[in-house]
mmCIF file of C-alpha atoms in Angstrom:
data_model
loop_
_atom_site.group_PDB
_atom_site.id
_atom_site.type_symbol
_atom_site.label_atom_id
_atom_site.label_comp_id
_atom_site.label_asym_id
_atom_site.label_seq_id
_atom_site.Cartn_x
_atom_site.Cartn_y
_atom_site.Cartn_z
ATOM 1 C CA MET A 6 142.926 90.357 104.825
ATOM 2 C CA THR A 7 140.000 89.069 106.350
ATOM 3 C CA PRO A 8 136.010 88.611 105.515
ATOM 4 C CA ASP A 9 135.588 89.668 108.957
ATOM 5 C CA PHE A 10 136.068 93.266 110.320
ATOM 6 C CA PRO A 11 133.984 95.836 112.103
ATOM 7 C CA PRO A 12 131.526 97.127 112.240
ATOM 8 C CA ARG A 13 130.178 93.732 111.999
ATOM 9 C CA HIS A 14 130.102 92.258 115.079
ATOM 10 C CA GLY A 15 132.034 89.074 116.389
ATOM 11 C CA GLY A 16 135.634 87.781 118.227
ATOM 12 C CA ILE A 17 137.590 87.729 115.263
ATOM 13 C CA GLN A 18 136.410 90.732 114.119
ATOM 14 C CA VAL A 19 137.367 92.590 117.238
ATOM 15 C CA LEU A 20 140.790 90.830 117.371
ATOM 16 C CA LEU A 21 141.948 91.755 113.824
ATOM 17 C CA HIS A 22 140.895 95.577 114.082
ATOM 18 C CA ARG A 23 142.420 95.909 117.774
ATOM 19 C CA LEU A 24 145.553 94.263 115.737
ATOM 20 C CA VAL A 25 145.662 97.094 113.190
ATOM 21 C CA LEU A 26 145.017 99.665 115.829
ATOM 22 C CA HIS A 27 147.910 98.712 118.044
ATOM 23 C CA THR A 28 150.505 97.783 115.777
ATOM 24 C CA GLU A 29 153.298 100.199 114.585
ATOM 25 C CA PHE A 30 153.166 98.887 111.014
ATOM 26 C CA ALA A 31 151.537 100.931 108.058
ATOM 27 C CA SER A 32 148.740 98.876 107.088
ATOM 28 C CA ARG A 33 146.303 98.388 104.642
ATOM 29 C CA VAL A 34 142.997 96.249 105.482
ATOM 30 C CA VAL A 35 141.381 94.366 102.573
ATOM 31 C CA THR A 36 137.756 92.946 104.010
ATOM 32 C CA LEU A 37 134.402 92.899 102.828
ATOM 33 C CA THR A 38 131.726 95.250 103.082
ATOM 34 C CA SER A 39 129.192 95.327 105.867
ATOM 35 C CA PRO A 40 126.144 97.804 107.136
ATOM 36 C CA GLY A 41 127.699 100.939 108.495
ATOM 37 C CA ALA A 42 131.065 100.682 106.892
ATOM 38 C CA LYS A 43 131.211 103.781 105.313
ATOM 39 C CA GLU A 44 130.972 105.427 108.819
ATOM 40 C CA PHE A 45 133.080 103.339 110.389
ATOM 41 C CA ASP A 46 136.058 103.602 107.816
ATOM 42 C CA ALA A 47 135.977 107.189 107.846
ATOM 43 C CA GLU A 48 136.813 107.216 111.823
ATOM 44 C CA GLN A 49 139.830 105.036 110.981
ATOM 45 C CA SER A 50 143.625 106.174 111.155
ATOM 46 C CA PHE A 51 144.451 103.303 108.590
ATOM 47 C CA ASP A 52 143.877 102.274 104.790
ATOM 48 C CA LEU A 53 140.749 100.054 104.158
ATOM 49 C CA ARG A 54 139.381 98.762 100.991
ATOM 50 C CA ARG A 55 135.844 97.178 100.892
ATOM 51 C CA VAL A 56 134.639 94.097 98.750
ATOM 52 C CA ASP A 57 131.214 94.054 98.143
ATOM 53 C CA TRP A 58 129.593 90.617 98.806
ATOM 54 C CA VAL A 59 128.106 88.593 95.863
ATOM 55 C CA PRO A 60 124.211 88.284 96.620
ATOM 56 C CA ARG A 61 123.759 84.867 98.022
ATOM 57 C CA SER A 62 127.114 83.248 97.659
ATOM 58 C CA ARG A 63 129.474 83.201 100.252
ATOM 59 C CA LYS A 64 132.264 81.370 98.348
ATOM 60 C CA ALA A 65 132.125 83.691 95.272
ATOM 61 C CA SER A 66 132.246 86.718 97.826
ATOM 62 C CA PHE A 67 135.309 85.083 99.268
ATOM 63 C CA LEU A 68 136.900 84.613 95.736
ATOM 64 C CA ARG A 69 136.262 88.224 95.063
ATOM 65 C CA LEU A 70 137.906 89.151 98.221
ATOM 66 C CA ASN A 71 141.045 86.916 97.360
ATOM 67 C CA ALA A 72 141.139 88.622 93.963
ATOM 68 C CA ALA A 73 140.520 92.215 95.676
ATOM 69 C CA ALA A 74 143.753 91.504 98.209
ATOM 70 C CA VAL A 75 145.963 90.377 95.686
ATOM 71 C CA ARG A 76 145.504 93.485 93.582
ATOM 72 C CA GLU A 77 146.061 95.782 96.322
ATOM 73 C CA ALA A 78 149.396 93.984 97.176
ATOM 74 C CA ARG A 79 150.606 94.847 93.886
ATOM 75 C CA ARG A 80 149.838 98.519 94.889
ATOM 76 C CA PHE A 81 150.709 98.365 98.468
ATOM 77 C CA ARG A 82 153.724 96.326 98.288
ATOM 78 C CA PRO A 83 153.470 94.824 101.509
ATOM 79 C CA ASP A 84 156.638 93.775 103.542
ATOM 80 C CA ALA A 85 154.217 90.722 105.212
ATOM 81 C CA VAL A 86 150.830 89.583 104.588
ATOM 82 C CA LEU A 87 148.305 88.671 107.397
ATOM 83 C CA SER A 88 145.753 86.329 106.590
ATOM 84 C CA GLY A 89 143.088 86.959 109.084
ATOM 85 C CA HIS A 90 141.214 83.770 107.839
ATOM 86 C CA ILE A 91 141.986 80.629 106.355
ATOM 87 C CA VAL A 92 139.218 81.747 103.436
ATOM 88 C CA THR A 93 142.346 84.393 102.546
ATOM 89 C CA ALA A 94 144.998 81.741 102.385
ATOM 90 C CA PRO A 95 144.762 81.595 98.706
ATOM 91 C CA ALA A 96 145.587 85.345 98.406
ATOM 92 C CA ALA A 97 148.420 84.914 100.993
ATOM 93 C CA TRP A 98 149.815 82.327 98.784
ATOM 94 C CA ALA A 99 149.463 84.224 95.516
ATOM 95 C CA ILE A 100 150.878 87.349 97.055
ATOM 96 C CA ARG A 101 153.945 85.298 98.876
ATOM 97 C CA THR A 102 154.823 83.743 95.436
ATOM 98 C CA THR A 103 154.470 86.134 93.268
ATOM 99 C CA LEU A 104 155.616 89.309 95.083
ATOM 100 C CA GLY A 105 157.878 87.513 97.947
ATOM 101 C CA PRO A 106 156.496 88.797 101.399
ATOM 102 C CA ARG A 107 156.293 87.059 104.011
ATOM 103 C CA ALA A 108 152.504 85.401 105.265
ATOM 104 C CA VAL A 109 151.193 84.965 108.374
ATOM 105 C CA GLN A 110 148.012 82.687 108.822
ATOM 106 C CA TYR A 111 145.733 82.687 112.042
ATOM 107 C CA LEU A 112 143.830 79.999 113.118
ATOM 108 C CA TYR A 113 141.093 79.912 115.724
ATOM 109 C CA ALA A 114 138.918 76.341 115.715
ATOM 110 C CA ASP A 115 135.847 76.265 114.185
ATOM 111 C CA GLU A 116 137.326 77.050 110.697
ATOM 112 C CA VAL A 117 138.887 73.217 111.245
ATOM 113 C CA ARG A 118 135.297 71.865 111.077
ATOM 114 C CA ALA A 119 133.828 73.827 108.246
ATOM 115 C CA ALA A 120 136.647 73.824 105.518
ATOM 116 C CA PRO A 121 139.321 71.020 106.689
ATOM 117 C CA ARG A 122 140.995 70.691 103.141
ATOM 118 C CA LEU A 123 141.368 74.629 103.139
ATOM 119 C CA CYS A 124 142.650 74.637 106.602
ATOM 120 C CA ARG A 125 145.411 72.145 105.747
ATOM 121 C CA PHE A 126 146.396 74.647 102.654
ATOM 122 C CA ALA A 127 146.450 77.642 104.636
ATOM 123 C CA LEU A 128 148.535 76.033 107.510
ATOM 124 C CA ARG A 129 150.964 74.412 104.727
ATOM 125 C CA ASP A 130 152.398 77.566 103.062
ATOM 126 C CA ALA A 131 152.281 79.880 106.120
ATOM 127 C CA SER A 132 155.756 81.567 107.303
ATOM 128 C CA ALA A 133 154.057 81.765 110.638
ATOM 129 C CA VAL A 134 150.912 80.495 112.207
ATOM 130 C CA VAL A 135 149.491 82.713 115.105
ATOM 131 C CA VAL A 136 147.018 80.289 116.954
ATOM 132 C CA VAL A 137 144.980 81.653 119.875
ATOM 133 C CA SER A 138 144.618 79.140 122.139
ATOM 134 C CA ARG A 139 146.294 75.326 123.417
ATOM 135 C CA HIS A 140 143.043 73.669 121.722
ATOM 136 C CA ALA A 141 143.869 75.597 118.399
ATOM 137 C CA ASP A 142 147.344 74.664 118.633
ATOM 138 C CA ALA A 143 146.674 70.967 118.737
ATOM 139 C CA LEU A 144 144.383 71.715 115.706
ATOM 140 C CA ALA A 145 147.093 73.281 113.701
ATOM 141 C CA ARG A 146 149.674 70.643 114.691
ATOM 142 C CA ARG A 147 147.114 67.956 113.824
ATOM 143 C CA PHE A 148 147.490 69.180 110.469
ATOM 144 C CA GLY A 149 151.332 68.494 110.287
ATOM 145 C CA THR A 150 152.331 72.520 111.097
ATOM 146 C CA GLU A 151 155.745 72.159 112.339
ATOM 147 C CA ARG A 152 156.372 73.430 116.015
ATOM 148 C CA ARG A 153 158.719 76.162 114.842
ATOM 149 C CA ARG A 154 155.994 77.853 112.824
ATOM 150 C CA ILE A 155 153.072 77.645 115.324
ATOM 151 C CA HIS A 156 152.944 81.116 117.811
ATOM 152 C CA ARG A 157 150.349 80.571 120.612
ATOM 153 C CA ILE A 158 149.143 84.207 121.385
ATOM 154 C CA PRO A 159 145.530 84.692 122.687
ATOM 155 C CA PRO A 160 143.256 87.641 121.775
ATOM 156 C CA GLY A 161 143.187 90.550 123.866
ATOM 157 C CA VAL A 162 140.391 92.587 125.749
ATOM 158 C CA ASP A 163 139.184 96.464 125.629
ATOM 159 C CA LEU A 164 140.051 97.350 129.371
ATOM 160 C CA PRO A 165 137.479 99.819 130.833
ATOM 161 C CA ALA A 166 139.270 103.180 130.714
ATOM 162 C CA ASP A 167 137.592 104.573 133.949
ATOM 163 C CA PRO A 168 134.950 101.860 134.779
ATOM 164 C CA PRO A 169 132.191 103.080 137.062
ATOM 165 C CA PRO A 170 131.736 100.960 140.174
ATOM 166 C CA ALA A 171 129.416 97.492 139.482
ATOM 167 C CA GLN A 172 126.015 98.088 140.321
ATOM 168 C CA ARG A 173 124.505 94.729 140.454
ATOM 169 C CA ALA A 174 120.825 94.545 139.678
ATOM 170 C CA GLU A 175 118.388 93.398 142.465
ATOM 171 C CA ARG A 176 116.882 90.790 140.415
ATOM 172 C CA ARG A 177 119.470 87.873 140.204
ATOM 173 C CA THR A 178 120.754 87.623 136.477
ATOM 174 C CA LEU A 179 122.861 85.489 134.097
ATOM 175 C CA LEU A 180 124.407 87.093 130.916
ATOM 176 C CA THR A 181 125.290 85.679 127.896
ATOM 177 C CA VAL A 182 126.773 87.839 125.164
ATOM 178 C CA ALA A 183 127.223 85.757 121.754
ATOM 179 C CA ARG A 184 125.956 85.955 118.218
ATOM 180 C CA LEU A 185 123.590 83.293 118.262
ATOM 181 C CA ASP A 186 124.180 81.533 114.748
ATOM 182 C CA ASP A 187 126.444 78.678 116.460
ATOM 183 C CA GLU A 188 124.979 76.086 118.465
ATOM 184 C CA TYR A 189 128.284 74.960 120.058
ATOM 185 C CA LYS A 190 127.791 78.335 122.540
ATOM 186 C CA GLY A 191 125.462 76.586 124.489
ATOM 187 C CA HIS A 192 122.275 78.594 124.661
ATOM 188 C CA ASP A 193 120.183 75.478 124.328
ATOM 189 C CA VAL A 194 122.090 73.841 127.476
ATOM 190 C CA ILE A 195 121.197 76.855 129.421
ATOM 191 C CA LEU A 196 117.465 76.907 128.553
ATOM 192 C CA ARG A 197 117.264 73.357 129.791
ATOM 193 C CA ALA A 198 119.292 74.537 133.064
ATOM 194 C CA LEU A 199 117.494 77.376 133.588
ATOM 195 C CA PRO A 200 114.390 75.373 135.350
ATOM 196 C CA LEU A 201 116.795 74.076 137.732
ATOM 197 C CA ILE A 202 118.198 77.168 138.700
ATOM 198 C CA LYS A 203 114.862 78.726 139.009
ATOM 199 C CA ARG A 204 114.132 75.989 141.903
ATOM 200 C CA ASP A 205 116.641 77.680 144.108
ATOM 201 C CA VAL A 206 116.656 81.094 142.741
ATOM 202 C CA PRO A 207 113.187 81.991 142.047
ATOM 203 C CA ASP A 208 113.684 85.337 140.598
ATOM 204 C CA VAL A 209 116.601 84.199 138.312
ATOM 205 C CA ARG A 210 116.519 86.090 134.719
ATOM 206 C CA TRP A 211 118.890 85.265 132.203
ATOM 207 C CA VAL A 212 119.714 88.224 129.503
ATOM 208 C CA VAL A 213 120.777 87.026 126.243
ATOM 209 C CA LEU A 214 122.795 89.621 124.048
ATOM 210 C CA GLY A 215 123.368 89.163 120.511
ATOM 211 C CA ASP A 216 121.455 88.131 117.343
ATOM 212 C CA GLY A 217 121.756 85.481 114.536
ATOM 213 C CA ALA A 218 119.615 82.622 112.849
ATOM 214 C CA LEU A 219 119.060 80.586 116.113
ATOM 215 C CA LEU A 220 117.083 83.219 117.669
ATOM 216 C CA PRO A 221 113.623 81.906 116.848
ATOM 217 C CA ARG A 222 114.156 78.583 117.860
ATOM 218 C CA LEU A 223 115.773 79.608 121.466
ATOM 219 C CA LYS A 224 112.639 81.831 121.756
ATOM 220 C CA ARG A 225 110.673 78.756 120.873
ATOM 221 C CA GLN A 226 112.302 76.539 123.188
ATOM 222 C CA ALA A 227 112.090 79.252 126.069
ATOM 223 C CA ALA A 228 108.297 79.121 125.630
ATOM 224 C CA GLU A 229 107.837 75.652 125.665
ATOM 225 C CA GLU A 230 109.807 75.667 128.978
ATOM 226 C CA GLY A 231 107.608 78.367 130.490
ATOM 227 C CA LEU A 232 110.328 80.591 130.640
ATOM 228 C CA ASP A 233 109.191 84.074 129.146
ATOM 229 C CA GLY A 234 109.573 85.850 132.000
ATOM 230 C CA ALA A 235 112.927 84.706 132.840
ATOM 231 C CA ALA A 236 114.777 84.284 129.603
ATOM 232 C CA CYS A 237 115.113 87.609 127.868
ATOM 233 C CA PHE A 238 116.491 87.893 124.221
ATOM 234 C CA LEU A 239 117.564 91.449 123.724
ATOM 235 C CA GLY A 240 119.473 90.879 120.359
ATOM 236 C CA GLY A 241 122.057 92.865 118.887
ATOM 237 C CA VAL A 242 122.804 95.984 121.322
ATOM 238 C CA SER A 243 125.136 98.878 121.242
ATOM 239 C CA ASP A 244 128.593 98.642 122.938
ATOM 240 C CA ALA A 245 127.084 100.899 126.001
ATOM 241 C CA GLU A 246 124.038 98.626 126.595
ATOM 242 C CA ARG A 247 126.429 95.628 126.429
ATOM 243 C CA ASP A 248 128.800 97.404 129.169
ATOM 244 C CA HIS A 249 125.433 98.119 131.455
ATOM 245 C CA TRP A 250 124.634 94.528 131.391
ATOM 246 C CA TYR A 251 128.141 93.212 132.011
ATOM 247 C CA ARG A 252 127.968 96.065 135.242
ATOM 248 C CA THR A 253 124.745 94.856 136.278
ATOM 249 C CA ALA A 254 124.585 90.890 136.026
ATOM 250 C CA HIS A 255 125.533 88.541 138.598
ATOM 251 C CA VAL A 256 127.371 85.865 136.541
ATOM 252 C CA PHE A 257 128.488 85.507 132.818
ATOM 253 C CA VAL A 258 127.378 81.824 131.701
ATOM 254 C CA MET A 259 128.318 80.539 128.174
ATOM 255 C CA PRO A 260 129.226 76.692 128.059
ATOM 256 C CA SER A 261 130.598 76.281 124.738
ATOM 257 C CA ARG A 262 130.797 72.756 123.576
ATOM 258 C CA LEU A 263 132.891 70.899 121.124
ATOM 259 C CA PRO A 264 130.918 70.128 117.740
ATOM 260 C CA VAL A 265 130.767 66.554 116.804
ATOM 261 C CA ARG A 266 133.236 67.135 113.788
ATOM 262 C CA GLY A 267 135.611 69.070 116.181
ATOM 263 C CA GLY A 268 136.231 73.135 116.135
ATOM 264 C CA GLY A 269 134.156 74.989 118.691
ATOM 265 C CA GLU A 270 135.437 77.724 120.711
ATOM 266 C CA GLY A 271 138.826 79.119 119.735
ATOM 267 C CA PHE A 272 139.354 81.242 122.951
ATOM 268 C CA GLY A 273 136.201 83.281 123.764
ATOM 269 C CA ILE A 274 137.221 87.119 124.355
ATOM 270 C CA VAL A 275 133.700 87.611 126.067
ATOM 271 C CA TYR A 276 135.251 85.492 128.945
ATOM 272 C CA LEU A 277 137.670 88.191 129.101
ATOM 273 C CA GLU A 278 135.487 90.876 128.790
ATOM 274 C CA ALA A 279 133.051 89.471 131.769
ATOM 275 C CA GLY A 280 136.247 89.163 133.820
ATOM 276 C CA ALA A 281 137.396 92.756 133.152
ATOM 277 C CA ARG A 282 134.227 94.123 134.399
ATOM 278 C CA GLY A 283 134.054 91.662 137.762
ATOM 279 C CA LEU A 284 131.849 89.266 136.672
ATOM 280 C CA PRO A 285 132.412 85.547 137.548
ATOM 281 C CA VAL A 286 132.267 82.971 134.545
ATOM 282 C CA VAL A 287 130.471 79.608 133.857
ATOM 283 C CA ALA A 288 132.098 77.950 131.007
ATOM 284 C CA GLY A 289 132.786 74.703 129.179
ATOM 285 C CA ASN A 290 135.718 72.117 130.270
ATOM 286 C CA VAL A 291 136.718 71.862 126.647
ATOM 287 C CA GLY A 292 138.572 74.026 123.909
ATOM 288 C CA GLY A 293 139.469 77.482 124.261
ATOM 289 C CA ALA A 294 137.773 78.272 127.460
ATOM 290 C CA LEU A 295 140.527 76.223 129.064
ATOM 291 C CA ASP A 296 142.861 79.086 128.502
ATOM 292 C CA ALA A 297 140.286 82.112 128.648
ATOM 293 C CA VAL A 298 138.913 81.109 132.314
ATOM 294 C CA VAL A 299 140.814 79.905 135.396
ATOM 295 C CA ASP A 300 138.772 77.121 137.017
ATOM 296 C CA GLY A 301 138.056 78.342 140.567
ATOM 297 C CA GLU A 302 139.889 81.410 140.286
ATOM 298 C CA THR A 303 138.227 83.728 137.665
ATOM 299 C CA GLY A 304 135.329 81.170 137.045
ATOM 300 C CA VAL A 305 134.015 77.684 136.928
ATOM 301 C CA LEU A 306 134.641 75.267 133.891
ATOM 302 C CA ILE A 307 131.784 72.427 133.987
ATOM 303 C CA ASP A 308 130.525 69.682 131.533
ATOM 304 C CA PRO A 309 129.030 72.069 128.697
ATOM 305 C CA THR A 310 126.655 69.216 127.338
ATOM 306 C CA ASN A 311 125.105 68.755 131.471
ATOM 307 C CA PRO A 312 122.279 71.183 132.042
ATOM 308 C CA THR A 313 122.345 69.812 135.671
ATOM 309 C CA ALA A 314 126.336 70.900 135.928
ATOM 310 C CA VAL A 315 125.579 74.391 134.416
ATOM 311 C CA ALA A 316 122.618 74.860 136.647
ATOM 312 C CA ALA A 317 124.767 73.740 139.883
ATOM 313 C CA ALA A 318 127.684 75.994 139.086
ATOM 314 C CA ALA A 319 125.127 78.917 138.316
ATOM 315 C CA VAL A 320 123.096 78.581 141.448
ATOM 316 C CA ASP A 321 126.707 78.381 143.436
ATOM 317 C CA LEU A 322 127.377 81.621 142.028
ATOM 318 C CA LEU A 323 124.072 83.283 142.497
ATOM 319 C CA ARG A 324 123.951 82.164 146.187
ATOM 320 C CA SER A 325 127.618 82.862 147.311
ATOM 321 C CA PRO A 326 128.052 86.559 146.556
ATOM 322 C CA GLU A 327 131.222 86.719 148.239
ATOM 323 C CA ARG A 328 132.985 84.030 146.290
ATOM 324 C CA ALA A 329 131.516 85.389 143.217
ATOM 325 C CA ALA A 330 132.962 88.876 143.670
ATOM 326 C CA ARG A 331 136.294 87.356 144.868
ATOM 327 C CA MET A 332 136.289 85.593 141.308
ATOM 328 C CA GLY A 333 135.345 88.789 139.856
ATOM 329 C CA ARG A 334 138.258 90.630 141.022
ATOM 330 C CA ASN A 335 140.649 87.905 140.099
ATOM 331 C CA GLY A 336 139.182 88.035 136.725
ATOM 332 C CA ALA A 337 139.745 92.074 136.764
ATOM 333 C CA ALA A 338 143.385 91.517 137.712
ATOM 334 C CA ARG A 339 143.887 88.908 135.030
ATOM 335 C CA ALA A 340 142.624 90.778 132.107
ATOM 336 C CA GLN A 341 145.000 93.475 132.795
ATOM 337 C CA ARG A 342 147.397 90.821 131.272
ATOM 338 C CA PHE A 343 145.658 90.880 128.209
ATOM 339 C CA ALA A 344 145.539 94.446 126.966
ATOM 340 C CA TRP A 345 145.373 94.778 123.367
ATOM 341 C CA PRO A 346 148.747 96.659 123.548
ATOM 342 C CA ILE A 347 150.448 93.899 124.835
ATOM 343 C CA ILE A 348 149.020 91.517 122.728
ATOM 344 C CA ALA A 349 149.107 93.324 119.526
ATOM 345 C CA ARG A 350 153.018 93.545 120.355
ATOM 346 C CA GLN A 351 153.405 89.763 120.773
ATOM 347 C CA VAL A 352 151.965 89.629 117.206
ATOM 348 C CA GLU A 353 154.005 92.467 115.506
ATOM 349 C CA ASN A 354 157.191 90.602 117.091
ATOM 350 C CA VAL A 355 155.898 87.493 115.243
ATOM 351 C CA ILE A 356 155.552 89.346 111.900
ATOM 352 C CA LEU A 357 159.325 90.855 112.375
ATOM 353 C CA GLU A 358 160.484 87.658 113.369
ATOM 354 C CA THR A 359 159.230 86.232 110.056
ATOM 355 C CA LEU A 360 160.928 89.127 108.212
ATOM 356 C CA ASP A 361 164.306 88.478 109.809
ATOM 357 C CA ALA A 362 164.104 84.607 108.950
#
């Protein structure tokens, strides 16, 4: 059960879809509608039930999703329920108390900031809690979740099936892949760092993939900084175009920071995606990035609030191609341990353990 599922873009969407694909259970997914859902659903090997959004009301949409999930559970009679987001925790509780299956709850990080009371409820009643990083683990324990119920399992990554050799662009390129809805991702910090980077690497360009509410503001900021030719906002792109930029860029940069009220980056699948394709990473030294990036080995961890630190790390990698290539190779080797079949098996084992408890 989840509000977040493809064809909508995002890390949670990818995670939950890949889990269903790579576990051995007979599964039914209950989720919200999204553009292109009909075509997407027709290609899947598992059952999906879509719930229409309530216009202009996320809360009413989530209530409708929970109600639909309970109805589907009465038909499907599941052995276990996986709540992919805390907003479906009420349905997990209702299904568990009326039908008896065990409930497993996912926790990422930023939902703690957005809905702390609902988070407390979700964690209190789950048979098991899957957290995606040490950061998420600490947040779960802050809400009083017992150590025995917490299972730390990172997200996985889609490994290139037969990756073509990287052909780095002649123009040195920084890349960021993220939805432009969350300020903590650090796009604003990169924009402040870019003039500093240009002093040492005059031809540098920053390619930004992703769309969202922050796009107009970021474009204005780029224009005010005189970065129209250096900051390239390409919006949402296809997977093929995204992979093209992974192959041709030189450094992946996303200095996610911790919001004032906590939460932030639970892990950051894009760090693994970049590494799997041989890109070194510049990331914040906080939150889930501490698990996703190995400092000095697959990338560089820096103060994500400091544009000077971001610039120094980016310049060093752009001007040290051998070091950048070594980190890229390390990232590609490490990504093998995060292949989705491996990660899905770990989640599958947690669910089976709850059934045996």
